[in-house]
XYZ file of C-alpha atoms in Angstrom:
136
model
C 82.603 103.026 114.002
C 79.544 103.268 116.105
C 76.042 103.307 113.946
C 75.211 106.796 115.910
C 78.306 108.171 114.662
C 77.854 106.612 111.344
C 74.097 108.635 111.235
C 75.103 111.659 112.752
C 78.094 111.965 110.404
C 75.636 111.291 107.438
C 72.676 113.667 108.537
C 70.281 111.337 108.800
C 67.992 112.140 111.014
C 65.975 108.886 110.617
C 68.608 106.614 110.909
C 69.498 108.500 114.606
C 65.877 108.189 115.568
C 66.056 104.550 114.709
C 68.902 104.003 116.912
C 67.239 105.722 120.314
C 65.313 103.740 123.065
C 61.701 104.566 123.632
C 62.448 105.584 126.759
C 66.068 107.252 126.194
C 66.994 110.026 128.717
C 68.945 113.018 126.471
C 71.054 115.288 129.150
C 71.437 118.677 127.339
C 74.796 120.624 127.947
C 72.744 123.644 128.395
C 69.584 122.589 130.044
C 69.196 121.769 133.546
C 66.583 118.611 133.437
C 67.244 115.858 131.354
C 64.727 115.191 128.582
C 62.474 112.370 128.799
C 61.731 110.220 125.551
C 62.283 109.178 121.894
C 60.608 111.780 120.513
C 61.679 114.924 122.270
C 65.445 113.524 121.907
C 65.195 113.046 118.021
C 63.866 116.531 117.706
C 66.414 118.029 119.736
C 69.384 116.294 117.910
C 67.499 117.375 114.734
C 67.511 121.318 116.190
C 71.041 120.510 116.662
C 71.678 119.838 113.189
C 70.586 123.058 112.314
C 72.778 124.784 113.947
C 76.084 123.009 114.138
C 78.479 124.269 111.590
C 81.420 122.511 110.040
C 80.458 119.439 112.801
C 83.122 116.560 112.910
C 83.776 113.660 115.531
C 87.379 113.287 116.033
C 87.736 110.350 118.362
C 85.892 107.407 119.601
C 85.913 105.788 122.824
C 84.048 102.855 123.656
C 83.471 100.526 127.016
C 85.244 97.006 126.846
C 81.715 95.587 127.506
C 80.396 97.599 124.210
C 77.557 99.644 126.224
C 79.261 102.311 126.642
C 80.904 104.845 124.021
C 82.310 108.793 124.154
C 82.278 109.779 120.580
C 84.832 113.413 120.842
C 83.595 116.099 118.452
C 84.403 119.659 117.024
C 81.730 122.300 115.681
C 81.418 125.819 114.940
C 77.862 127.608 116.668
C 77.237 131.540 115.136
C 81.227 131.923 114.888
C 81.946 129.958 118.341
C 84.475 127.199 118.128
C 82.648 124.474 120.103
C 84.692 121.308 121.121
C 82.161 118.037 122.796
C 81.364 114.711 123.883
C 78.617 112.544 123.350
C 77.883 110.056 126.091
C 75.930 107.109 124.874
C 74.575 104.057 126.899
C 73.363 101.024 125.316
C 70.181 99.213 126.082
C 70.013 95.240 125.959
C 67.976 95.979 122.654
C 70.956 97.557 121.354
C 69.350 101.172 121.442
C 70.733 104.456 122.813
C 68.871 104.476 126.557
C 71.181 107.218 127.785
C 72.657 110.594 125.713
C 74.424 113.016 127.820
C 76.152 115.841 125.511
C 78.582 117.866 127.227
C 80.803 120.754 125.631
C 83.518 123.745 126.472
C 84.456 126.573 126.097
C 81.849 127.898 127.825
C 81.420 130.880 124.864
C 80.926 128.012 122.630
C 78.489 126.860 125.256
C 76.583 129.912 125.495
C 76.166 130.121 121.497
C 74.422 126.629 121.309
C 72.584 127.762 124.579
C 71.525 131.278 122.409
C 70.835 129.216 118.761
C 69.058 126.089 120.643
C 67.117 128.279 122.776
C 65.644 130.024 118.925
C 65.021 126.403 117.709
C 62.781 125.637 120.734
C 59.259 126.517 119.948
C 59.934 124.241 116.471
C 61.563 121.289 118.414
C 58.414 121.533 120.647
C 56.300 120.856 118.213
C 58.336 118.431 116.070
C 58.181 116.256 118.842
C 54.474 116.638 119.601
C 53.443 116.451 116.161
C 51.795 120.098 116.564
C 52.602 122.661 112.679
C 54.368 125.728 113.746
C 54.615 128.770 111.208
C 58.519 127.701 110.517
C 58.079 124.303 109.633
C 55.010 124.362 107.574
């Protein structure tokens, strides 16, 4: 079992951050531009875990050279049956360099693009260090 899947699986947010790059590149399902950076990805997967319900991976897929692993999950998002993949890409460091989250049906899609879009302003400033009224 891959150590991402292993965190994510647990809720720990640390050990997830832990396991990114510096410099890892997060590609949102529902975003146009990719997201630059440790910090703005560990806040994002952290909004994420706000709002996923009943979240599960069901199947694991990794790259015979080991950089390279699809981890298959299931989720509910206000009601919406969300099905996903996580894309990761290894660094020579062993860290997550590339996450590229795709998911379907596309009313699942537009629920985590409505409940993400409310988490914003707090993943923001999680990931500049800045208080915000909901997190203080």
């Amino acid at each position: 079992m891959h150590p991402f899947r292993q965190a994510v699986e647990a809720r720990d947010s640390a050990a997830i951050e832990a396991l990114l790059a510096d410099d890892v590149v997060f590609t949102s399902p529902v975003a146009y531009k990719p997201y630059p950076g440790k910090a703005i990805t560990a806040a994002i997967l952290r909004g994420v875990m706000r709002v996923f319900e009943d979240f599960h991976y069901t199947r694991e897929i990794s790259g015979a050279d080991g950089r390279d692993h699809v981890l298959m999950f299931r989720a509910t998002v206000n009601g919406k049956q969300v099905h996903g993949c996580d894309f990761l890409h290894i660094d020579d460091d062993g860290l997550i360099d590339d996450l590229t989250v795709m998911v379907r049906p596309l009313s699942g899609a537009n629920a985590l693009a409505e409940a993400m879009g409310a988490q914003f302003e707090r993943i923001q400033n999680e990931a500049t260090g800045a208080a915000s009224p909901s997190t203080a």
